[in-house]
XYZ file of C-alpha atoms in Angstrom:
586
model
C 49.220 63.968 -109.581
C 46.018 63.673 -107.560
C 44.082 66.868 -106.947
C 44.076 67.613 -103.206
C 41.457 69.394 -101.104
C 43.676 72.441 -100.600
C 43.508 73.017 -104.345
C 39.742 73.299 -104.188
C 40.201 76.014 -101.545
C 42.766 77.988 -103.555
C 40.750 77.600 -106.757
C 37.692 78.982 -104.980
C 39.678 81.953 -103.688
C 40.811 82.686 -107.253
C 37.235 82.481 -108.492
C 36.330 85.115 -105.896
C 39.002 87.397 -107.354
C 41.632 86.833 -104.664
C 45.042 87.379 -106.252
C 47.292 87.671 -103.174
C 47.722 85.725 -99.929
C 50.053 87.059 -97.215
C 51.548 84.487 -94.886
C 54.266 82.412 -93.305
C 54.542 78.631 -93.895
C 54.669 75.975 -91.201
C 54.162 72.255 -90.871
C 50.515 72.881 -90.025
C 49.761 74.277 -93.505
C 52.030 72.326 -95.811
C 49.027 71.025 -97.718
C 47.685 74.536 -98.269
C 51.124 75.687 -99.371
C 51.104 72.877 -101.948
C 47.719 74.082 -103.145
C 49.179 77.578 -103.562
C 52.221 76.165 -105.382
C 50.050 74.299 -107.847
C 48.027 77.445 -108.553
C 50.761 80.058 -108.281
C 49.765 81.373 -111.715
C 46.406 82.472 -110.243
C 47.148 83.390 -106.615
C 50.391 85.023 -105.499
C 51.847 84.037 -102.118
C 53.702 86.853 -100.340
C 56.154 85.401 -97.811
C 56.503 87.618 -94.733
C 58.646 87.424 -91.602
C 55.937 87.508 -88.919
C 52.316 86.376 -88.974
C 51.149 89.590 -87.301
C 52.487 91.434 -90.324
C 50.603 89.054 -92.632
C 47.327 89.960 -90.904
C 48.154 93.674 -91.094
C 48.967 93.283 -94.790
C 45.662 91.556 -95.469
C 43.878 94.338 -93.590
C 45.760 97.100 -95.388
C 45.157 95.437 -98.754
C 41.416 95.293 -98.042
C 41.258 98.870 -96.757
C 42.952 100.266 -99.842
C 41.259 98.123 -102.503
C 37.835 97.362 -101.029
C 38.474 93.706 -101.921
C 38.954 90.761 -99.594
C 42.322 90.564 -97.841
C 43.634 87.052 -97.129
C 46.274 85.907 -94.636
C 47.632 82.431 -93.906
C 49.311 81.015 -90.786
C 50.250 77.624 -89.451
C 48.614 75.892 -86.497
C 49.193 76.893 -82.877
C 51.580 79.841 -82.466
C 51.267 80.897 -86.106
C 47.534 81.418 -85.799
C 47.930 83.135 -82.436
C 50.269 85.681 -84.018
C 47.547 86.752 -86.482
C 45.231 88.082 -83.810
C 46.393 91.691 -83.435
C 46.152 92.352 -87.169
C 42.771 90.622 -87.325
C 41.384 92.756 -84.522
C 42.500 95.776 -86.531
C 40.314 94.479 -89.371
C 37.401 93.703 -87.042
C 37.327 97.116 -85.373
C 37.769 99.029 -88.643
C 35.084 96.935 -90.416
C 37.406 95.503 -93.069
C 36.761 92.241 -94.975
C 39.572 89.764 -94.246
C 39.778 85.981 -94.490
C 42.236 84.220 -92.169
C 43.215 80.633 -93.033
C 45.026 78.577 -90.410
C 46.235 75.035 -89.984
C 45.142 72.486 -87.394
C 46.474 69.131 -86.196
C 45.194 65.977 -87.889
C 41.627 65.098 -86.924
C 42.696 61.775 -85.400
C 44.748 63.480 -82.667
C 42.540 66.453 -81.852
C 41.766 66.584 -78.161
C 44.847 64.605 -77.112
C 47.068 67.566 -76.247
C 49.169 67.045 -79.373
C 52.120 69.330 -80.115
C 50.972 72.896 -80.898
C 47.340 71.851 -80.484
C 45.528 75.148 -80.039
C 41.872 75.152 -80.964
C 42.029 78.265 -83.089
C 38.317 78.190 -83.879
C 37.668 78.749 -80.167
C 40.451 81.312 -79.861
C 39.073 83.279 -82.834
C 35.478 83.215 -81.580
C 35.503 86.897 -80.623
C 37.389 88.288 -83.616
C 35.637 86.380 -86.414
C 32.171 86.939 -87.885
C 32.431 83.501 -89.521
C 34.562 80.861 -87.814
C 34.741 77.204 -88.830
C 36.868 74.103 -88.315
C 36.788 72.144 -91.570
C 36.075 68.483 -90.844
C 35.441 67.085 -94.314
C 37.227 67.746 -97.639
C 33.877 68.041 -99.407
C 33.039 71.105 -97.298
C 35.868 73.322 -98.497
C 34.432 75.144 -101.535
C 31.092 75.810 -99.819
C 32.704 76.954 -96.580
C 35.022 79.242 -98.519
C 31.969 80.798 -100.189
C 30.197 81.313 -96.868
C 33.296 82.714 -95.195
C 33.922 85.231 -97.980
C 30.276 86.286 -98.250
C 30.183 86.840 -94.500
C 33.401 88.878 -94.506
C 31.950 91.145 -97.198
C 28.431 91.347 -95.768
C 29.476 92.035 -92.182
C 32.632 93.952 -93.070
C 34.796 91.874 -90.790
C 36.939 88.802 -90.271
C 36.166 85.260 -91.437
C 38.272 82.300 -90.327
C 38.743 78.782 -91.678
C 41.019 76.364 -89.825
C 41.905 73.244 -91.797
C 43.395 70.060 -90.244
C 46.487 68.602 -91.915
C 44.782 65.433 -93.103
C 41.898 67.403 -94.621
C 44.347 69.622 -96.530
C 45.952 66.719 -98.401
C 42.898 64.479 -98.804
C 41.514 63.937 -102.274
C 39.606 67.034 -103.400
C 35.894 66.586 -102.933
C 36.302 63.312 -101.066
C 33.570 62.493 -98.561
C 34.726 59.650 -96.290
C 31.389 59.380 -94.527
C 27.864 58.385 -95.452
C 25.488 61.310 -95.033
C 21.775 61.843 -95.194
C 22.541 65.170 -96.838
C 25.885 64.790 -98.605
C 27.972 67.907 -99.195
C 27.934 69.108 -102.785
C 30.610 71.445 -104.043
C 29.227 74.502 -105.854
C 29.509 74.175 -109.630
C 28.978 77.805 -110.588
C 31.067 80.932 -110.154
C 30.680 82.479 -106.696
C 28.304 85.400 -106.285
C 28.016 88.075 -103.626
C 24.761 90.005 -103.838
C 25.516 93.515 -102.625
C 22.515 94.790 -100.652
C 20.944 98.046 -101.728
C 22.434 101.072 -100.043
C 19.390 103.261 -100.594
C 17.577 104.543 -97.502
C 13.827 104.432 -97.095
C 12.074 107.472 -98.542
C 10.372 108.302 -95.238
C 13.778 108.297 -93.506
C 15.180 110.639 -96.148
C 12.313 113.055 -95.698
C 12.697 112.909 -91.928
C 16.444 113.599 -92.193
C 15.886 116.475 -94.637
C 13.321 118.059 -92.327
C 15.781 118.159 -89.412
C 18.697 119.329 -91.569
C 16.677 122.076 -93.250
C 15.748 123.474 -89.831
C 19.388 123.785 -88.784
C 20.823 127.251 -88.246
C 24.344 126.062 -87.453
C 24.766 122.669 -89.155
C 27.913 120.551 -89.060
C 28.860 117.358 -90.875
C 31.062 114.662 -89.352
C 32.317 112.184 -91.948
C 34.307 108.981 -91.527
C 35.829 106.097 -93.431
C 32.397 104.868 -94.506
C 32.218 107.945 -96.751
C 35.641 107.553 -98.417
C 33.925 106.633 -101.693
C 31.460 109.541 -101.465
C 33.644 112.666 -101.775
C 31.528 114.447 -104.393
C 28.275 113.685 -102.584
C 29.665 114.912 -99.240
C 30.838 118.177 -100.802
C 27.541 118.676 -102.636
C 25.489 118.269 -99.443
C 27.908 120.486 -97.477
C 27.541 123.190 -100.111
C 23.743 122.940 -100.097
C 23.540 123.052 -96.289
C 26.273 125.637 -95.819
C 27.772 123.162 -93.361
C 31.437 122.842 -92.359
C 32.751 119.275 -92.639
C 34.708 117.654 -89.791
C 36.680 114.496 -90.606
C 37.556 111.549 -88.389
C 41.160 110.404 -88.715
C 40.324 107.238 -90.727
C 38.081 109.483 -92.851
C 40.783 112.089 -93.504
C 40.712 111.410 -97.258
C 36.943 111.889 -97.615
C 37.392 115.507 -98.728
C 40.557 117.465 -99.604
C 42.235 119.289 -96.742
C 42.246 122.532 -98.725
C 38.493 122.381 -99.314
C 36.631 125.519 -98.182
C 34.101 123.202 -96.521
C 36.351 121.355 -94.059
C 37.556 122.263 -90.589
C 39.843 119.237 -90.489
C 40.022 116.574 -87.829
C 38.325 115.992 -84.497
C 39.490 114.855 -81.081
C 42.949 115.052 -79.541
C 44.500 114.992 -83.016
C 42.003 117.443 -84.452
C 41.789 121.182 -84.978
C 40.562 124.039 -82.840
C 37.928 125.076 -85.449
C 36.474 121.550 -85.334
C 36.214 121.654 -81.548
C 34.591 125.074 -81.655
C 32.148 123.810 -84.274
C 31.141 120.810 -82.144
C 30.326 123.192 -79.290
C 28.418 125.538 -81.590
C 26.421 123.234 -83.903
C 22.675 122.874 -83.439
C 22.426 119.916 -85.883
C 25.147 117.330 -86.448
C 24.981 115.171 -89.588
C 27.129 112.023 -89.123
C 27.958 110.190 -92.360
C 29.884 106.906 -92.490
C 31.236 107.171 -88.966
C 30.656 105.712 -85.543
C 33.187 108.029 -83.884
C 33.846 106.543 -80.413
C 35.109 109.564 -78.453
C 31.756 111.003 -77.466
C 33.277 113.718 -75.262
C 34.234 115.528 -78.487
C 30.680 115.411 -79.867
C 27.942 117.993 -79.233
C 25.886 117.602 -76.061
C 22.807 119.560 -77.153
C 22.663 119.303 -80.948
C 20.084 117.279 -82.829
C 21.715 114.391 -84.704
C 21.107 112.780 -88.093
C 23.201 109.699 -88.866
C 23.732 107.825 -92.143
C 25.167 104.414 -91.201
C 25.572 101.268 -93.308
C 25.307 98.822 -90.407
C 21.893 98.733 -88.657
C 23.334 97.838 -85.248
C 25.522 100.969 -85.255
C 22.872 103.457 -86.375
C 22.057 105.610 -83.366
C 24.285 103.584 -81.055
C 26.961 106.171 -80.214
C 25.045 109.265 -79.063
C 21.402 110.275 -78.800
C 20.302 110.318 -82.448
C 17.120 111.984 -83.692
C 17.202 110.419 -87.166
C 19.164 107.158 -87.545
C 19.194 106.120 -91.216
C 20.549 102.825 -92.560
C 22.136 103.355 -95.984
C 25.337 103.528 -97.973
C 26.919 106.977 -97.642
C 27.202 107.632 -101.368
C 23.727 106.388 -102.294
C 22.095 108.007 -99.286
C 23.631 111.440 -99.841
C 22.764 111.391 -103.545
C 19.137 110.614 -102.671
C 19.059 113.256 -99.923
C 20.490 116.137 -101.961
C 17.281 117.037 -103.883
C 15.449 117.367 -100.544
C 17.905 119.880 -99.055
C 16.812 123.520 -99.043
C 19.869 125.188 -100.586
C 21.445 128.075 -98.700
C 23.570 130.745 -100.305
C 26.088 132.931 -98.505
C 26.114 131.079 -95.192
C 27.548 133.296 -92.452
C 27.942 130.183 -90.318
C 30.215 128.537 -92.898
C 32.141 131.780 -93.476
C 32.898 132.010 -89.758
C 34.608 128.627 -89.765
C 36.393 129.257 -93.024
C 38.031 132.249 -91.366
C 38.940 130.202 -88.298
C 40.364 127.441 -90.485
C 42.547 129.912 -92.387
C 44.056 130.990 -89.060
C 44.579 127.346 -88.032
C 46.367 126.520 -91.288
C 48.611 129.524 -90.804
C 49.445 128.384 -87.262
C 50.348 124.914 -88.499
C 52.610 126.344 -91.192
C 54.566 128.336 -88.620
C 55.363 125.135 -86.748
C 56.834 123.598 -89.925
C 60.032 125.500 -89.185
C 63.230 124.186 -90.824
C 65.460 126.241 -88.530
C 64.659 124.454 -85.289
C 67.173 122.281 -83.488
C 66.417 119.475 -82.698
C 64.353 118.812 -85.828
C 60.674 119.666 -85.430
C 58.520 116.625 -86.275
C 56.048 119.005 -87.926
C 58.789 120.048 -90.337
C 59.745 116.473 -91.226
C 56.097 115.653 -91.992
C 55.728 118.834 -94.048
C 58.689 117.801 -96.219
C 56.995 114.484 -96.975
C 53.848 116.434 -97.809
C 55.705 118.761 -100.168
C 57.645 116.056 -102.014
C 55.030 113.303 -102.287
C 53.016 112.758 -105.451
C 49.436 113.964 -105.769
C 48.190 110.361 -105.756
C 50.531 109.115 -103.015
C 49.326 106.748 -100.310
C 50.495 107.490 -96.770
C 50.295 104.789 -94.115
C 50.801 105.655 -90.479
C 51.323 104.055 -87.092
C 49.676 105.027 -83.828
C 51.346 107.566 -81.550
C 52.520 111.162 -81.879
C 53.130 110.495 -85.566
C 49.368 110.249 -86.059
C 49.087 113.847 -84.808
C 51.744 115.119 -87.198
C 50.210 113.209 -90.117
C 46.695 114.389 -89.263
C 47.792 118.026 -89.266
C 50.582 118.170 -91.833
C 49.731 115.532 -94.489
C 47.525 117.301 -96.997
C 44.829 115.334 -98.784
C 44.583 116.608 -102.350
C 43.651 115.060 -105.675
C 44.020 111.268 -105.366
C 45.998 111.099 -102.133
C 45.000 108.539 -99.520
C 45.711 107.943 -95.836
C 45.469 104.758 -93.760
C 46.119 103.796 -90.161
C 44.713 101.557 -87.462
C 41.606 103.520 -86.514
C 39.609 102.031 -83.674
C 42.190 99.516 -82.418
C 44.918 102.191 -82.682
C 47.620 99.541 -82.495
C 51.285 100.120 -83.090
C 53.200 98.553 -86.000
C 50.763 98.403 -88.991
C 52.339 101.280 -90.945
C 55.090 99.221 -92.610
C 52.958 96.108 -93.374
C 50.170 98.327 -94.726
C 52.645 99.989 -97.083
C 53.937 96.644 -98.362
C 50.410 95.379 -99.045
C 49.340 98.593 -100.758
C 52.439 98.653 -102.951
C 51.541 95.120 -104.041
C 47.995 96.290 -104.787
C 49.049 99.500 -106.578
C 52.518 98.940 -108.052
C 52.416 102.173 -110.034
C 51.729 104.476 -107.102
C 53.964 106.069 -104.525
C 53.479 104.443 -101.099
C 55.007 106.034 -98.000
C 55.048 104.582 -94.483
C 55.332 107.280 -91.807
C 56.124 105.467 -88.573
C 57.612 105.983 -85.128
C 60.731 104.291 -83.818
C 58.622 102.250 -81.393
C 56.215 100.940 -84.002
C 58.890 100.300 -86.629
C 61.052 98.260 -84.255
C 58.161 95.864 -83.568
C 57.980 94.535 -87.148
C 61.150 95.927 -88.700
C 61.952 92.560 -90.307
C 59.265 93.372 -92.850
C 61.575 95.967 -94.400
C 63.572 92.916 -95.503
C 60.310 91.533 -96.920
C 59.972 94.702 -99.002
C 63.551 94.325 -100.218
C 63.045 90.670 -101.126
C 59.960 91.550 -103.156
C 61.720 94.607 -104.654
C 58.951 96.950 -103.552
C 59.667 100.688 -103.937
C 58.093 101.710 -100.622
C 59.499 104.689 -98.719
C 59.700 104.513 -94.923
C 60.209 107.692 -92.897
C 60.832 107.141 -89.187
C 59.909 109.898 -86.736
C 62.599 108.898 -84.246
C 62.171 110.466 -80.804
C 63.736 107.439 -79.055
C 60.647 107.069 -76.906
C 57.042 106.011 -76.752
C 56.063 109.614 -77.312
C 52.279 109.414 -77.108
C 52.378 107.567 -73.778
C 54.807 110.156 -72.420
C 52.327 112.958 -72.997
C 49.359 110.903 -71.838
C 51.131 110.318 -68.527
C 51.654 114.045 -68.132
C 48.062 114.926 -69.004
C 47.040 112.618 -66.146
C 49.264 114.700 -63.881
C 52.036 112.107 -63.536
C 55.704 112.668 -64.331
C 56.843 110.467 -67.203
C 58.079 106.983 -66.364
C 59.384 104.115 -68.476
C 58.748 105.724 -71.846
C 62.209 106.811 -73.068
C 64.706 104.286 -74.356
C 68.232 104.242 -72.932
C 71.429 104.419 -74.966
C 72.413 103.270 -77.466
C 69.886 105.040 -79.658
C 68.752 103.153 -82.714
C 70.007 103.926 -86.201
C 67.509 102.141 -88.428
C 69.233 103.327 -91.611
C 71.939 100.720 -90.973
C 69.286 97.988 -91.009
C 67.848 99.361 -94.242
C 71.232 99.264 -95.976
C 71.949 95.769 -94.647
C 68.729 94.635 -96.348
C 69.947 96.022 -99.664
C 67.729 99.105 -99.535
C 68.413 102.829 -99.356
C 69.083 104.065 -95.823
C 69.795 107.561 -94.504
C 70.184 108.869 -90.964
C 69.189 112.512 -90.531
C 70.070 114.600 -87.481
C 69.912 118.136 -88.946
C 66.957 119.940 -90.491
C 68.901 120.889 -93.585
C 69.356 117.219 -94.474
C 65.695 116.212 -94.196
C 64.519 117.284 -97.641
C 67.527 115.918 -99.607
C 67.283 112.543 -97.852
C 63.544 112.166 -98.419
C 63.912 113.289 -102.031
C 66.555 110.591 -102.579
C 64.397 107.983 -100.871
C 61.364 108.745 -103.019
C 63.480 108.499 -106.166
C 65.081 105.182 -105.169
C 64.114 102.144 -107.253
C 63.417 99.845 -104.336
C 62.698 100.076 -100.615
C 64.093 103.171 -98.949
C 64.244 104.346 -95.340
C 64.983 107.728 -93.799
C 65.522 107.714 -90.026
C 64.931 111.262 -88.755
C 65.973 112.237 -85.231
C 63.238 114.627 -84.127
C 62.763 116.691 -81.005
C 61.703 114.185 -78.310
C 60.145 116.976 -76.254
C 57.671 118.249 -78.851
C 54.180 117.789 -77.362
C 51.267 116.768 -79.604
C 48.994 119.413 -78.115
C 45.212 119.142 -78.578
C 43.601 121.674 -80.891
C 41.969 123.259 -77.873
C 43.538 122.715 -74.443
C 40.999 122.295 -71.649
C 41.513 123.700 -68.166
C 41.808 120.179 -66.717
C 44.436 119.195 -69.281
C 46.492 122.321 -68.560
C 46.150 121.758 -64.808
C 47.316 118.135 -65.019
C 50.182 119.106 -67.305
C 51.327 121.716 -64.749
C 51.016 119.224 -61.892
C 53.259 116.786 -63.734
C 55.937 119.486 -63.891
C 55.592 120.252 -60.192
C 55.872 116.569 -59.265
C 59.301 116.290 -60.826
C 59.030 115.865 -64.590
C 62.645 114.929 -65.487
C 62.720 116.770 -68.843
C 60.697 119.840 -67.893
C 63.312 122.373 -69.013
C 63.501 120.948 -72.534
C 59.719 120.610 -72.743
C 59.155 124.146 -71.497
C 61.640 125.482 -74.050
C 59.868 123.652 -76.872
C 56.454 124.906 -75.772
C 57.779 128.467 -75.545
C 59.279 128.285 -79.053
C 56.042 126.897 -80.454
C 54.087 129.738 -78.905
C 56.490 132.426 -80.151
C 56.439 131.018 -83.691
C 52.636 131.068 -83.767
C 52.671 134.696 -82.651
C 55.320 135.581 -85.245
C 53.229 133.847 -87.923
């Protein structure tokens, strides 16, 4: 059997350490599918039900492993479907390679069936983007695409015409002045040094040592630097604020953290941002500048030169890897003992944690979403991975999922798209078959890609899905009210979904929970199930994801929405009153 060009592509992926490709076949990639079939002992193909899910899976795989994620889609509509998941990778700086099909070269430009020039369509999302026009190009282009994805922490795209896919491997049908030569050696990616310049370190240390009320803000770029972050925080006497994608940088019970920032953050973090005279940003380019200090001096450790100093006025922008930079900085920090500044925020954080615990009330009816999330937190393993969708669920996860030991947390950060929670979980269970992987999703996000639960069943993956079912697009509901508008078009009409039926029809475990007393038993059963499991929890649809610190303008707009005819104001007011009473009782 002749060796085809697609084999040279798959072989090169394997040589780069790629062991999994997520995708959906089509007539535009039959040659690539044959290449995968011939090398199925080296690269596993995971068949999904929607290409968007394949892109999310590649992104989730890369986020959790640090290795390249790869997704595959056919020409035309298949490639188009990848885009949302690929933008998730782009905006969260995650290395992903997308491979798509293309019509035969002889018909390109004729308006052939499904002829979409995906290289043009992907021009914004991809750091490397190439239409393959010669079989001899494939190994070299694969190398360049993968190196670019790693170096620029983003998306690379190769689109391969049908006739190129099945041509003889290495064939060059043209005469060239500079003929293409396939690489003969194993691929190499030279990781650039993450060490900062010494003069930048000294400059940063000078500013930090002068701080009277320092604060650290850490993000996903520091996920691999937990010990270094804690060591610098201890030396500075600085509280540590965490972005949502950076939630796992330090444990949530650490005496150095004040938790999250922004609408999903904590009151101590907001107070700290107002109080700090020096802010040290590490591994983050946090976009919501209204939550950052207006008068503090800023030091930033950032791996990407174009992002250093780009978000807010920055006194000392430093280009470096978070782990290497902090380790090099630590000897230059003037150690402080007994910081009154840190003690102040430790006291505030103790009060915040107590307030959150009072909201995890099992006696409320309807079920409090805070309670459902707290049950997951209590029952999950110490090295569990939690994936999350966007929406109110992100608030409950941010505040009630406790990072400790080896626990991890992933969601769509900057794109903040709905629907990645389930595909992320599937990809991460493939990557870490021995670990507990839990997808915490809303009814809106789950319904978008719910067919992937069948994917999990078909691959016999023991993921656990917990649905926070408020039968609405909850986050949008509250955003409308904060703008001063009564809610509109955000609650679903009857019949209400029972996703547990779908889970059981797929051959998985499925439970519908409508009472608080049934939450813990159902989740315990789901976690113990040998295969995919789903618990659909009906939670209070009128529980507001209140900011850590409510501004006057937010309160005013919220009140105006009530006065304008908010249709569920009685139920919302009752929930808010109960929340307030429970905090006082606590």
